[in-house]
XYZ file of C-alpha atoms in Angstrom:
593
model
C 97.466 77.674 26.498
C 95.466 78.278 29.506
C 96.247 81.477 31.607
C 95.288 81.719 35.443
C 95.391 84.951 37.277
C 96.963 84.054 41.062
C 94.319 84.896 43.698
C 94.634 87.913 45.608
C 93.417 89.203 48.937
C 92.623 92.784 48.595
C 93.582 93.480 51.844
C 97.195 91.655 51.864
C 99.408 94.469 49.977
C 102.362 92.239 50.616
C 100.738 89.235 48.522
C 98.998 91.541 45.950
C 102.777 92.944 45.384
C 103.973 89.377 45.224
C 101.091 88.527 42.710
C 101.797 91.518 40.499
C 105.646 90.199 40.228
C 104.466 86.775 39.684
C 102.149 88.029 36.457
C 105.087 90.108 35.502
C 107.306 87.465 35.060
C 104.397 85.551 33.431
C 104.570 88.343 30.802
C 108.684 87.955 30.284
C 108.096 84.541 29.539
C 105.527 84.835 27.147
C 107.470 87.713 25.425
C 110.404 85.201 25.131
C 108.324 82.609 24.009
C 106.716 84.930 21.383
C 110.148 86.138 20.270
C 111.559 82.503 19.734
C 108.247 81.475 17.940
C 108.923 84.097 15.477
C 112.362 83.335 15.220
C 111.449 79.636 14.180
C 108.737 80.647 11.631
C 111.321 83.433 10.255
C 113.808 80.566 9.839
C 111.516 78.544 7.377
C 111.441 81.699 4.964
C 113.040 81.198 1.829
C 115.151 84.281 2.030
C 116.779 82.484 5.705
C 118.103 79.968 3.660
C 120.557 82.344 2.118
C 123.811 81.834 3.041
C 125.759 84.217 5.849
C 128.457 85.100 3.226
C 125.818 85.717 0.507
C 123.452 87.697 2.999
C 126.743 89.536 3.938
C 127.506 90.791 0.079
C 124.260 91.900 -0.109
C 124.256 93.987 2.886
C 127.826 95.652 2.113
C 126.279 96.265 -1.724
C 123.551 97.978 -0.214
C 125.151 100.231 2.291
C 127.956 101.414 -0.447
C 125.115 102.542 -2.673
C 123.156 104.214 -0.010
C 126.688 105.946 0.510
C 126.938 106.643 -2.990
C 123.625 108.301 -3.050
C 123.762 110.694 0.212
C 126.411 113.471 0.954
C 128.805 111.954 4.081
C 127.165 114.151 6.548
C 123.806 113.305 5.428
C 121.846 111.030 8.183
C 120.203 109.304 5.681
C 123.378 107.510 4.745
C 123.100 105.418 7.706
C 119.325 104.453 6.115
C 121.034 100.869 5.386
C 121.081 100.578 9.155
C 117.570 98.568 8.990
C 118.638 95.955 7.739
C 119.641 95.291 11.474
C 116.305 95.775 12.465
C 114.594 92.917 10.297
C 115.353 90.144 12.418
C 117.459 88.589 14.633
C 119.373 86.313 12.035
C 119.657 89.854 10.211
C 120.885 91.552 12.694
C 123.346 89.054 13.874
C 124.614 88.947 10.513
C 124.976 92.518 10.125
C 126.958 92.643 13.204
C 129.516 90.146 12.165
C 130.859 92.082 9.134
C 133.311 94.506 9.824
C 133.345 96.097 6.168
C 130.038 97.491 6.570
C 130.880 99.536 9.461
C 134.501 100.881 8.010
C 132.728 104.147 6.954
C 132.487 106.042 9.984
C 129.797 108.744 10.143
C 132.107 111.625 10.951
C 128.976 114.263 12.141
C 128.782 112.145 15.181
C 131.074 111.293 17.820
C 128.778 108.810 18.997
C 128.578 106.929 15.774
C 131.919 107.164 14.953
C 133.101 105.248 18.323
C 130.448 102.797 17.404
C 131.799 102.187 14.069
C 134.877 102.193 14.938
C 134.572 99.386 17.070
C 132.438 97.267 14.761
C 134.333 97.688 12.004
C 137.114 95.948 14.120
C 140.462 95.516 11.827
C 138.819 96.055 8.141
C 140.432 99.112 6.110
C 138.454 102.798 6.915
C 137.138 105.174 4.639
C 136.849 108.530 6.095
C 135.059 110.967 4.238
C 133.493 114.785 5.297
C 130.753 116.924 3.927
C 129.844 120.417 5.477
C 129.288 119.220 8.973
C 131.454 117.257 10.964
C 132.912 116.787 14.392
C 136.450 117.556 14.508
C 137.203 115.251 17.620
C 135.296 112.593 15.286
C 137.998 113.036 12.650
C 140.546 112.808 14.885
C 139.416 109.339 16.571
C 139.459 108.207 12.970
C 142.874 109.164 11.937
C 144.463 107.592 14.968
C 143.994 104.442 13.281
C 146.478 105.122 10.806
C 147.248 101.448 9.609
C 143.950 100.970 8.645
C 143.250 104.019 6.472
C 142.225 103.214 2.870
C 140.431 106.142 1.950
C 140.833 109.613 3.318
C 138.948 112.438 1.974
C 139.111 115.646 4.313
C 137.902 118.970 2.247
C 137.209 121.349 4.711
C 135.523 124.780 4.467
C 137.347 127.751 3.866
C 138.940 129.507 7.016
C 138.913 126.198 9.271
C 141.404 126.569 11.459
C 140.615 123.368 13.015
C 140.548 121.712 10.103
C 143.799 122.733 8.713
C 145.155 121.748 12.287
C 143.647 118.655 12.074
C 145.131 117.795 8.808
C 148.991 119.564 9.704
C 148.681 116.757 12.604
C 147.801 113.445 9.959
C 150.433 114.863 7.711
C 153.196 115.061 10.496
C 152.391 111.068 11.362
C 152.248 110.226 8.195
C 155.808 111.501 7.664
C 156.830 109.329 10.688
C 154.342 106.179 10.474
C 153.619 103.931 7.306
C 150.127 103.661 5.909
C 150.163 100.370 4.136
C 146.480 100.228 3.394
C 146.077 103.870 2.158
C 145.277 103.835 -1.299
C 143.452 107.437 -1.817
C 143.848 110.470 -0.558
C 141.892 113.972 -0.641
C 142.876 116.989 0.881
C 141.709 120.761 0.626
C 142.152 123.377 3.259
C 141.294 127.060 1.263
C 143.446 128.891 -0.140
C 143.759 131.310 2.843
C 144.987 129.108 5.493
C 148.619 129.344 6.830
C 151.157 127.838 6.958
C 150.178 126.049 3.820
C 150.038 122.415 3.908
C 153.075 120.834 2.366
C 153.119 117.083 1.523
C 156.681 115.507 2.764
C 159.107 114.001 0.560
C 159.265 110.931 2.562
C 155.555 109.308 2.391
C 155.343 105.891 3.517
C 152.059 104.535 1.708
C 153.121 102.218 -0.762
C 149.616 101.345 -2.056
C 148.434 105.041 -2.696
C 147.078 105.037 -5.899
C 144.815 108.165 -6.049
C 145.822 111.631 -4.654
C 143.819 114.738 -4.815
C 145.486 117.829 -3.176
C 143.749 121.798 -3.350
C 145.554 124.453 -1.818
C 148.182 122.459 -1.015
C 152.312 122.243 -1.697
C 154.292 119.367 -1.998
C 158.375 118.567 -3.550
C 158.020 117.337 -6.890
C 160.296 114.837 -5.964
C 158.111 113.684 -2.692
C 158.022 109.552 -3.015
C 153.783 110.333 -2.848
C 154.239 110.901 -7.100
C 155.050 107.415 -7.563
C 152.999 104.639 -9.021
C 149.903 106.571 -9.200
C 147.056 106.169 -11.378
C 144.708 109.412 -10.644
C 146.489 112.409 -9.633
C 144.842 116.094 -9.561
C 146.862 118.933 -8.290
C 145.359 122.217 -7.817
C 146.296 125.891 -6.581
C 149.876 125.113 -6.138
C 151.600 128.280 -4.283
C 153.526 129.964 -6.992
C 156.840 129.728 -5.044
C 155.983 125.740 -5.174
C 155.358 125.334 -9.053
C 157.548 122.781 -10.689
C 159.879 123.253 -13.395
C 159.038 121.365 -16.893
C 162.404 118.940 -15.689
C 160.548 118.158 -12.619
C 157.197 117.725 -13.703
C 158.497 115.265 -16.498
C 160.242 113.590 -13.713
C 157.771 112.996 -11.663
C 155.379 112.080 -14.512
C 157.903 109.405 -15.301
C 157.466 107.538 -12.172
C 153.725 107.247 -12.886
C 153.366 105.082 -15.979
C 150.305 103.691 -14.888
C 148.499 106.919 -15.105
C 144.933 107.401 -16.541
C 143.628 110.595 -15.217
C 145.821 113.581 -14.497
C 144.320 117.415 -13.556
C 146.682 120.274 -13.107
C 145.400 123.378 -12.350
C 147.373 126.358 -12.072
C 150.250 123.918 -11.119
C 152.026 124.093 -14.423
C 155.711 125.449 -15.082
C 155.480 129.463 -15.438
C 156.576 131.310 -18.735
C 157.393 134.924 -18.839
C 154.337 136.667 -20.483
C 157.245 137.780 -23.182
C 157.588 134.733 -24.333
C 157.650 134.631 -28.067
C 158.805 130.874 -28.500
C 158.552 127.500 -26.612
C 161.392 125.448 -25.602
C 161.784 122.425 -27.947
C 162.487 119.245 -25.970
C 163.981 116.413 -27.882
C 161.183 113.658 -28.964
C 163.517 111.053 -26.729
C 162.962 113.353 -23.689
C 158.848 113.692 -24.088
C 157.315 111.186 -21.358
C 155.002 108.561 -22.662
C 151.689 108.042 -20.512
C 150.244 105.011 -22.924
C 147.656 105.021 -20.321
C 145.907 107.939 -19.810
C 142.257 108.700 -20.375
C 141.710 111.902 -19.223
C 143.919 115.231 -19.134
C 142.926 118.325 -17.662
C 145.256 121.145 -17.620
C 144.389 125.223 -16.631
C 147.175 127.807 -16.943
C 147.871 130.398 -19.438
C 147.315 129.141 -23.060
C 151.178 129.204 -23.286
C 151.925 127.269 -20.261
C 149.427 124.427 -21.388
C 150.999 124.126 -24.886
C 154.772 123.867 -23.489
C 153.715 121.041 -21.398
C 151.600 119.267 -23.940
C 155.269 118.960 -25.684
C 156.365 117.118 -23.589
C 153.461 114.643 -23.131
C 152.816 111.512 -25.484
C 149.721 109.700 -24.976
C 146.475 108.668 -26.863
C 144.106 110.180 -24.150
C 140.421 109.945 -24.932
C 139.094 112.688 -22.621
C 140.813 116.292 -22.892
C 139.850 119.647 -20.893
C 142.036 122.806 -21.270
C 141.581 126.008 -20.025
C 143.676 128.355 -21.337
C 143.782 132.107 -19.916
C 145.740 135.039 -22.106
C 148.915 136.160 -20.629
C 149.407 139.709 -19.362
C 151.396 139.991 -22.654
C 150.239 140.039 -26.468
C 147.223 137.696 -26.505
C 147.550 137.507 -30.262
C 150.897 136.233 -30.342
C 150.073 133.523 -27.492
C 147.375 132.522 -29.479
C 149.093 132.359 -32.730
C 152.085 130.484 -30.800
C 150.523 128.263 -28.799
C 147.380 126.910 -31.166
C 149.539 124.793 -33.338
C 150.843 122.875 -30.636
C 147.349 122.224 -29.054
C 146.060 121.154 -32.395
C 148.965 118.801 -32.909
C 148.159 117.339 -28.951
C 144.318 116.994 -29.851
C 145.050 114.633 -32.605
C 145.834 111.882 -30.390
C 141.816 112.307 -29.683
C 140.328 111.512 -32.937
C 143.016 109.064 -34.020
C 142.756 105.172 -35.705
C 142.244 103.079 -33.025
C 143.724 99.117 -32.748
C 140.375 98.206 -34.854
C 140.932 100.752 -37.787
C 137.809 102.844 -36.352
C 138.709 106.565 -36.485
C 137.420 108.483 -33.883
C 136.401 111.365 -35.333
C 134.644 114.389 -33.731
C 130.556 114.412 -35.110
C 129.276 116.887 -32.433
C 130.655 120.490 -31.314
C 128.746 122.806 -28.514
C 129.615 126.247 -28.671
C 128.433 128.132 -25.609
C 130.351 130.873 -23.068
C 129.992 130.207 -19.173
C 131.567 133.110 -17.484
C 132.329 135.018 -20.076
C 134.980 133.164 -21.519
C 134.394 130.570 -24.773
C 134.048 127.234 -24.508
C 134.331 124.655 -27.000
C 133.306 121.066 -26.534
C 133.760 118.833 -28.841
C 132.905 114.736 -28.934
C 132.824 111.601 -30.991
C 129.059 111.133 -30.609
C 126.462 112.844 -32.939
C 123.890 113.570 -30.374
C 125.620 113.426 -26.622
C 122.950 112.375 -23.893
C 125.108 115.172 -21.429
C 124.128 117.939 -24.073
C 120.728 117.202 -25.720
C 118.179 119.546 -23.753
C 115.261 117.580 -25.538
C 116.283 114.409 -24.410
C 114.813 112.630 -21.544
C 117.558 109.644 -20.913
C 119.934 109.954 -18.755
C 121.105 106.659 -18.520
C 123.633 106.872 -21.604
C 127.402 105.616 -21.234
C 129.060 109.398 -21.033
C 132.651 108.111 -21.178
C 131.787 106.588 -24.697
C 131.324 110.354 -25.590
C 134.883 110.911 -25.748
C 134.879 114.496 -24.937
C 137.310 117.404 -25.918
C 136.523 120.362 -24.085
C 138.464 123.854 -24.647
C 138.120 126.929 -22.636
C 139.718 130.211 -23.949
C 139.477 133.334 -21.459
C 141.168 135.732 -23.450
C 140.095 139.687 -24.377
C 136.724 139.816 -26.054
C 138.413 141.306 -29.188
C 140.160 137.986 -29.592
C 136.845 136.214 -30.144
C 136.470 136.941 -33.964
C 140.179 135.357 -34.107
C 139.850 132.567 -32.039
C 136.032 131.042 -33.565
C 137.339 131.595 -37.015
C 140.139 129.384 -36.298
C 138.246 126.461 -34.943
C 139.326 124.314 -37.959
C 142.906 124.476 -36.792
C 141.753 122.984 -33.383
C 140.080 120.018 -34.849
C 138.921 119.051 -38.085
C 135.152 120.441 -38.221
C 134.594 118.788 -41.721
C 133.089 115.346 -40.002
C 130.894 117.739 -37.568
C 127.414 116.723 -37.954
C 125.844 118.204 -34.970
C 126.203 121.461 -33.479
C 124.714 122.816 -30.316
C 125.323 126.692 -29.640
C 124.121 128.113 -26.263
C 126.098 131.433 -26.028
C 125.212 135.482 -25.328
C 128.151 137.433 -26.491
C 127.984 139.774 -29.131
C 128.081 138.387 -32.783
C 129.372 140.325 -36.224
C 128.281 140.253 -39.292
C 129.183 137.160 -41.040
C 129.643 135.150 -37.817
C 128.484 131.747 -38.997
C 130.470 131.972 -41.658
C 133.424 132.352 -39.942
C 132.942 129.398 -37.968
C 131.587 127.204 -40.498
C 133.433 128.111 -43.769
C 136.169 125.939 -44.976
C 133.896 122.701 -45.178
C 133.235 122.930 -41.614
C 129.366 122.788 -42.260
C 129.370 120.233 -45.311
C 128.001 117.490 -42.920
C 126.114 119.528 -40.512
C 122.517 117.799 -40.236
C 121.594 119.002 -36.604
C 121.841 122.395 -35.268
C 120.563 123.752 -31.689
C 120.686 127.454 -31.348
C 119.843 129.655 -28.298
C 121.569 133.087 -27.883
C 121.364 136.813 -28.797
C 119.095 137.745 -31.487
C 121.752 139.110 -33.764
C 123.036 135.405 -33.600
C 119.417 134.322 -35.247
C 119.299 136.825 -37.461
C 122.945 136.082 -38.795
C 121.946 132.681 -39.405
C 118.719 133.464 -41.437
C 121.334 135.604 -43.425
C 123.511 132.702 -43.826
C 120.568 130.189 -45.296
C 119.918 131.781 -47.739
C 120.166 130.798 -51.300
C 123.161 131.852 -53.137
C 121.346 131.530 -56.502
C 117.765 131.915 -56.875
C 116.471 133.487 -53.961
C 112.849 134.460 -52.824
C 114.090 135.594 -49.440
C 115.110 139.514 -49.758
C 118.611 140.844 -50.705
C 121.243 141.550 -48.413
C 123.374 144.461 -49.088
C 126.998 143.415 -49.147
C 126.030 139.865 -49.895
C 127.349 138.173 -52.646
C 124.506 136.299 -54.501
C 126.637 133.089 -56.070
C 128.319 130.451 -53.813
C 128.267 127.315 -52.041
C 125.061 126.589 -50.547
C 125.028 126.913 -46.641
C 124.992 123.720 -44.318
C 123.690 121.575 -47.396
C 123.188 118.681 -45.231
C 121.097 120.297 -42.447
C 118.190 118.391 -41.958
C 117.030 119.482 -38.148
C 116.818 122.951 -36.766
C 116.247 123.608 -32.860
C 115.597 127.426 -32.082
C 115.345 127.776 -28.364
C 114.699 131.135 -25.967
C 115.052 133.496 -29.336
C 112.839 136.298 -30.315
C 111.711 136.807 -34.099
C 110.951 140.548 -34.712
C 108.145 142.076 -36.903
C 110.068 144.941 -38.073
C 110.516 144.917 -42.154
C 113.984 146.851 -41.208
C 115.307 143.589 -39.447
C 116.001 139.958 -40.936
C 114.643 137.993 -38.017
C 110.975 137.878 -39.041
C 109.134 134.555 -39.323
C 108.260 135.340 -43.006
C 112.369 135.461 -43.403
C 112.286 132.257 -41.655
C 109.916 130.844 -44.150
C 111.479 132.499 -47.124
C 114.763 130.794 -46.559
C 113.339 127.452 -45.714
C 111.554 127.741 -49.226
C 114.747 128.566 -50.733
C 116.270 125.294 -49.711
C 113.398 122.890 -50.618
C 113.738 124.507 -54.486
C 117.413 123.669 -54.028
C 116.633 120.269 -53.016
C 117.828 121.065 -49.503
C 114.863 121.209 -47.299
C 114.983 120.253 -43.369
C 112.728 117.561 -42.383
C 112.580 118.624 -38.629
C 112.169 122.107 -37.039
C 111.973 122.850 -33.514
C 110.911 125.647 -31.722
C 111.061 126.333 -27.924
C 110.197 129.386 -25.822
C 110.632 131.602 -28.649
C 108.951 134.757 -28.962
C 107.299 136.909 -32.054
C 106.148 133.446 -33.584
C 102.529 132.593 -34.050
C 100.253 130.123 -34.815
C 99.606 131.579 -38.507
C 103.558 131.708 -38.847
C 103.775 127.888 -37.691
C 100.913 126.908 -40.039
C 102.594 128.312 -43.299
C 106.380 126.821 -41.813
C 104.245 123.262 -41.850
C 103.574 123.567 -45.503
C 107.492 123.414 -46.282
C 108.947 121.372 -43.422
C 107.522 117.918 -42.982
C 107.868 118.072 -39.013
C 107.264 121.270 -37.213
C 107.678 120.808 -33.163
C 106.319 123.959 -31.650
C 105.463 124.370 -27.768
C 102.952 127.182 -28.858
C 104.493 129.608 -26.653
C 103.538 133.393 -27.686
C 104.328 136.460 -26.078
C 101.557 138.304 -24.091
C 100.445 140.323 -27.247
C 101.198 140.002 -30.847
C 103.375 142.839 -32.461
C 100.908 144.865 -34.488
C 102.477 147.622 -36.304
C 101.450 150.500 -38.658
C 104.557 148.793 -41.101
C 102.255 145.419 -41.241
C 99.411 147.270 -43.250
C 101.858 148.065 -46.079
C 102.232 146.592 -49.020
C 105.660 145.221 -49.899
C 105.385 147.291 -52.765
C 106.138 150.429 -50.858
C 108.912 149.238 -49.242
C 112.116 150.478 -50.307
C 114.659 147.717 -50.392
C 117.411 149.781 -52.088
C 119.255 150.095 -49.036
C 119.387 146.435 -48.819
C 119.841 145.526 -52.351
C 124.022 144.387 -53.802
C 122.539 145.157 -57.305
C 121.366 141.606 -57.934
C 117.926 141.244 -58.883
C 116.183 138.638 -56.237
């Protein structure tokens, strides 16, 4: 292509201006020609041969994955827009996909307007994060006939958000939402008046309802045909009776997820017996897979008596009432135990699901027990780096008991009454409440430790001391004798092969049973009785040094130590004494060691 520049007469401004215009026109023409050539070239690329339908599916999948990775108010949630800047063909395809624009960015009014227009009549998905614009939300909610997913969970004290939801609920009571499938509402516990879901709720395709700090009539049509129901923090005057709750659950035979938090029928704190419901009056939830109940323990048990299901995942958060906690515990525990049997019952293929692992922790001063049918659940194991395991296959049971401190021993001693412990193969302990003499015997006796092969311990030093006492041989021990402990008896956890000690502290004092030498002695005992460890892992634990680990490696085949040591070794005068000068009389139970 040959380019020629128009001849310009310097002393003629008019001609010079005309020449510039001609040059500008030629530049524009060249740019258009360049774009046309690039389009032709792109059309010859293999990816341009993809049908628009397939390209559309790819774009939608990419947008959905991006939305899954980011919070609704994060600008990065719109990073999928880059597909419209690759080439003219891709941009044309993207602009023609209504579904692609059906999740408005509610943190921008301009973006919301544009996405509402481009989404045409596609079903809308509305989700907010911490940042949002009320005017953008209100614009989107006006398209009530297009709403498919609505998730409005406002910050506490947001009066504008409260008013927005009130207007939306009022409109829903008179207008149909034929496409609405999922509704999640939360306005905080300090907003008045409370949001109330009306009795008439014209959303025939609604299958997922999540409300918090909202009230509803338990006879409302919204509680019909649901598959997912989460109700949290209902006001006291709106709590259901047992009959109302059972009646509502009967209208949801396909329910597979049920969460009721502070939304259960109340009982008097002085209840001495739970009402017995005839078996024929129970509600059968044959598709229920997840059940989560939070209330006083007697109220949880009261509801469990009326539900028949084969739930594989259960979480119960049980608080003590203001009455007698011991009486409430003894009254409720048998009912909860029977309800949990459905989690560990025979399945159609005759494979018995049994609890194979147990986790003991103490979040927020309560006792948490976590059971799983998987021996080493990937969601528990701190040493595992793999996070892509199928957590749904773990079939967990989580029990939280928020009872007075003096009830801890009773609760932990009754673990065998809650679920069968004879099948437990792995135990993870991560707690920081005070232990007591015979702590591990209380938890793992009655056959509860016979199959225990893996144990992870992170907790108070007393837990380590009690463990070393329990691990001592009951026959011919090289360990120091302990006053008040019988020498004869079955060996503790005979199948134990892997012990993990994390964030603990060994002592150098001869007056404790937490010395590295005590650990060495009890492990030697187990070797002598043919019950030696195969693996010992020591992580972030002080008071143990290289010379101690060297000795441990003589009795354990695989010792893993992170070489963590405190700033200085503890050298005391007592270490220079010969053991013959130590008076064991205070510790002896009268039997020779």
